[in-house]
Coordinates of C-alpha atoms in Angstrom, one line a residue:
M12 CA 44.3 124.0 95.7
T13 CA 41.5 126.5 95.3
Q14 CA 39.0 128.2 97.5
G15 CA 36.5 125.6 98.9
S16 CA 38.3 122.7 97.3
G17 CA 39.1 120.9 100.6
W18 CA 42.6 122.3 101.0
D19 CA 41.5 124.8 103.7
G20 CA 44.0 125.3 106.6
I21 CA 47.1 124.5 104.5
L22 CA 48.5 128.1 104.5
Q23 CA 50.0 129.7 107.5
Q24 CA 47.9 132.4 109.2
D25 CA 49.8 135.4 107.6
E26 CA 50.6 133.7 104.3
T27 CA 49.3 135.5 101.2
I28 CA 48.3 134.0 97.9
L29 CA 49.9 135.8 95.0
W30 CA 48.7 133.7 92.0
Q31 CA 46.6 130.6 91.3
G32 CA 46.1 128.8 88.0
Q33 CA 46.0 125.5 86.2
P34 CA 48.1 124.0 83.3
E35 CA 46.6 124.4 79.9
R36 CA 44.4 121.4 79.1
G37 CA 44.3 119.2 76.1
I38 CA 46.5 116.6 74.5
V39 CA 49.9 117.9 73.2
W40 CA 50.5 115.5 70.4
R41 CA 53.8 116.9 69.4
D42 CA 55.2 115.5 72.7
A43 CA 54.8 112.1 71.1
L44 CA 57.5 113.0 68.6
S45 CA 60.3 112.2 71.0
P46 CA 62.8 109.4 71.4
L47 CA 60.3 107.6 73.7
G48 CA 57.6 107.9 71.0
L49 CA 59.9 106.6 68.3
F50 CA 60.9 103.7 70.5
G51 CA 57.2 103.0 71.1
V52 CA 56.6 102.7 67.3
V53 CA 59.4 100.1 67.1
F54 CA 58.2 98.3 70.2
T55 CA 54.6 98.2 69.0
G56 CA 55.6 97.0 65.5
F57 CA 57.7 94.2 67.0
S58 CA 54.9 93.2 69.3
L59 CA 52.4 93.0 66.5
F60 CA 54.9 91.0 64.3
W61 CA 55.5 88.6 67.1
M62 CA 51.8 88.1 67.9
G63 CA 51.1 87.6 64.2
A64 CA 53.9 85.1 63.7
A65 CA 52.9 83.1 66.8
A66 CA 49.3 83.0 65.6
S67 CA 50.4 81.9 62.1
M68 CA 52.5 79.0 63.5
L69 CA 49.7 77.8 65.6
R70 CA 47.0 78.0 63.0
D71 CA 47.2 74.4 62.0
G72 CA 48.9 73.2 65.2
P73 CA 47.6 71.9 68.5
G74 CA 44.3 73.4 69.9
F75 CA 43.5 75.0 73.2
P76 CA 45.3 76.1 75.3
F77 CA 48.2 76.6 72.8
T78 CA 46.0 79.0 70.8
L79 CA 46.3 81.5 73.6
F80 CA 50.1 81.7 73.2
P81 CA 49.9 84.8 70.9
L82 CA 48.1 86.7 73.7
F83 CA 51.3 86.7 75.7
G84 CA 52.3 89.5 73.4
L85 CA 49.5 91.8 74.6
P86 CA 51.3 93.3 77.6
F87 CA 54.2 94.3 75.3
L88 CA 51.8 95.7 72.8
M89 CA 50.2 97.8 75.5
V90 CA 53.6 99.1 76.7
G91 CA 54.4 100.0 73.1
L92 CA 51.2 101.9 72.6
F93 CA 51.7 103.8 75.8
M94 CA 55.2 104.9 74.8
M95 CA 54.0 105.7 71.3
G96 CA 51.1 108.0 72.3
G97 CA 49.4 106.9 75.4
H98 CA 51.7 108.9 77.7
V99 CA 50.5 112.2 76.1
V100 CA 46.9 111.2 76.8
L101 CA 47.8 110.4 80.4
D102 CA 49.7 113.6 80.7
A103 CA 46.6 115.6 79.5
Y104 CA 44.4 113.9 82.1
V105 CA 46.8 114.6 84.9
R106 CA 47.2 118.2 83.9
A107 CA 43.4 118.6 83.9
T108 CA 43.4 117.5 87.6
T109 CA 46.3 119.8 88.6
W110 CA 46.1 123.2 90.4
Y111 CA 49.0 125.6 91.0
T112 CA 49.2 128.1 93.9
L113 CA 51.9 130.6 94.5
T114 CA 52.0 132.4 97.9
D115 CA 54.5 134.9 99.3
R116 CA 56.5 131.9 100.7
T117 CA 55.7 128.7 98.9
A118 CA 54.8 127.2 95.5
F119 CA 52.2 124.5 95.8
V120 CA 51.1 121.8 93.3
A121 CA 47.8 120.2 94.2
R122 CA 46.4 117.2 92.3
E123 CA 43.3 115.0 92.5
A124 CA 43.8 112.2 90.1
F125 CA 43.0 108.4 90.1
G126 CA 41.1 108.9 93.3
K127 CA 44.0 110.3 95.2
R128 CA 44.7 113.8 96.5
T129 CA 48.3 115.0 96.7
L130 CA 49.9 118.3 97.6
E131 CA 53.5 119.2 97.0
S132 CA 55.1 122.4 98.4
Y133 CA 58.4 124.1 97.5
P134 CA 59.6 126.9 99.7
I135 CA 60.6 129.9 97.6
A136 CA 63.6 130.9 99.7
E137 CA 65.1 127.4 99.1
M138 CA 64.7 127.4 95.3
D139 CA 68.2 127.0 93.8
R140 CA 67.2 127.9 90.3
L141 CA 64.5 129.9 88.5
E142 CA 64.0 129.5 84.8
L143 CA 61.4 130.8 82.4
A144 CA 60.5 128.7 79.3
D145 CA 58.8 131.6 77.6
G146 CA 55.7 131.2 75.5
V147 CA 51.9 130.9 75.7
P148 CA 51.7 128.5 77.4
G149 CA 55.1 128.6 79.1
D150 CA 56.9 126.9 81.9
V151 CA 58.4 128.2 85.1
I152 CA 61.1 125.9 86.4
F153 CA 62.3 126.3 90.0
G154 CA 64.1 123.1 90.9
M155 CA 65.6 119.8 89.8
A156 CA 65.4 116.3 91.0
H157 CA 66.8 113.0 89.9
S158 CA 64.6 110.2 88.5
A159 CA 65.3 106.7 87.3
Y160 CA 62.3 106.8 85.0
P161 CA 62.2 107.6 81.3
K162 CA 60.5 110.8 80.0
R163 CA 56.9 111.1 81.2
V164 CA 56.7 107.5 82.4
A165 CA 57.2 108.2 86.1
K166 CA 55.2 106.5 88.8
Q167 CA 51.9 108.2 89.5
R168 CA 53.0 109.3 92.9
R169 CA 55.5 111.5 91.2
S170 CA 54.3 114.9 90.2
R171 CA 53.1 115.4 86.6
N172 CA 54.5 118.9 86.8
R173 CA 57.9 117.1 86.7
M174 CA 59.2 116.9 83.2
V175 CA 61.7 114.1 82.8
T176 CA 64.7 114.5 80.6
G177 CA 67.0 111.5 80.9
S178 CA 67.4 111.0 84.6
T179 CA 66.7 114.6 85.6
V180 CA 63.3 115.9 86.6
Q181 CA 62.5 119.6 86.3
L182 CA 60.2 120.9 89.0
G183 CA 57.9 123.8 88.3
F184 CA 54.6 125.1 86.9
R185 CA 54.0 123.5 83.5
R186 CA 52.1 125.0 80.5
I187 CA 50.6 128.1 82.2
A188 CA 49.3 131.1 80.3
E189 CA 50.9 133.6 82.6
A190 CA 54.4 132.2 82.7
R191 CA 56.2 135.6 82.6
K192 CA 54.1 137.0 85.4
V193 CA 54.6 134.0 87.6
W194 CA 58.3 134.0 86.9
R195 CA 58.6 137.7 87.9
L196 CA 56.6 137.1 91.1
L197 CA 58.8 134.2 92.1
R198 CA 62.0 136.1 91.2
D199 CA 61.0 139.1 93.3
R200 CA 59.8 137.1 96.3
R201 CA 62.9 135.0 96.3
A202 CA 65.1 138.1 96.3
A203 CA 63.0 139.6 99.1
L204 CA 63.1 136.5 101.3
R205 CA 66.8 136.1 100.8
Q206 CA 67.4 139.8 101.6
R207 CA 65.3 139.4 104.8
D208 CA 67.3 136.4 105.8
R209 CA 70.6 138.3 105.2
D210 CA 69.3 141.2 107.3
G211 CA 68.3 138.9 110.1
T212 CA 71.8 137.4 110.4
Q213 CA 73.5 140.7 110.6

């Protein structure tokens, strides 16, 4: 969601942009060292073993089409490879197509990946949490959601700024260089908006 990127007209007339940025690019290989990655190693190893065993049994057996039987293990092999390391490659691609925008009212996550454009918005006044995962890069978490998908294997319609832990999805700006600055901006704006709402009800 940048100037001239085709998102013109999204903001309200008096809405002001406070910050814009993108997640840090590149593959984060250490993310593969997770329960999902370890399970992927086991799954991939079992798939290779099954395909090898099936091919060995059919080596001197009936011909075509039975010789294709070991290929039925390919889908399982692909799933195993994805869990083992493919998900971090996919995550890097999605982050490269993601843009973050923070206004004085809303946090936006815009994405243009796999030929689709998506835009998610999170009103600041309604944010029920605000956490800083300090570092360079760091994360600013401003919400939670429930997910039935395992870590980083969510459907593509789900945002890649959502980090899945078990069945809980953290919503926020992931792997940004100015995490502290953005966290302070969000904290101050949320306080100001809530104070305005309290003053308006008195």
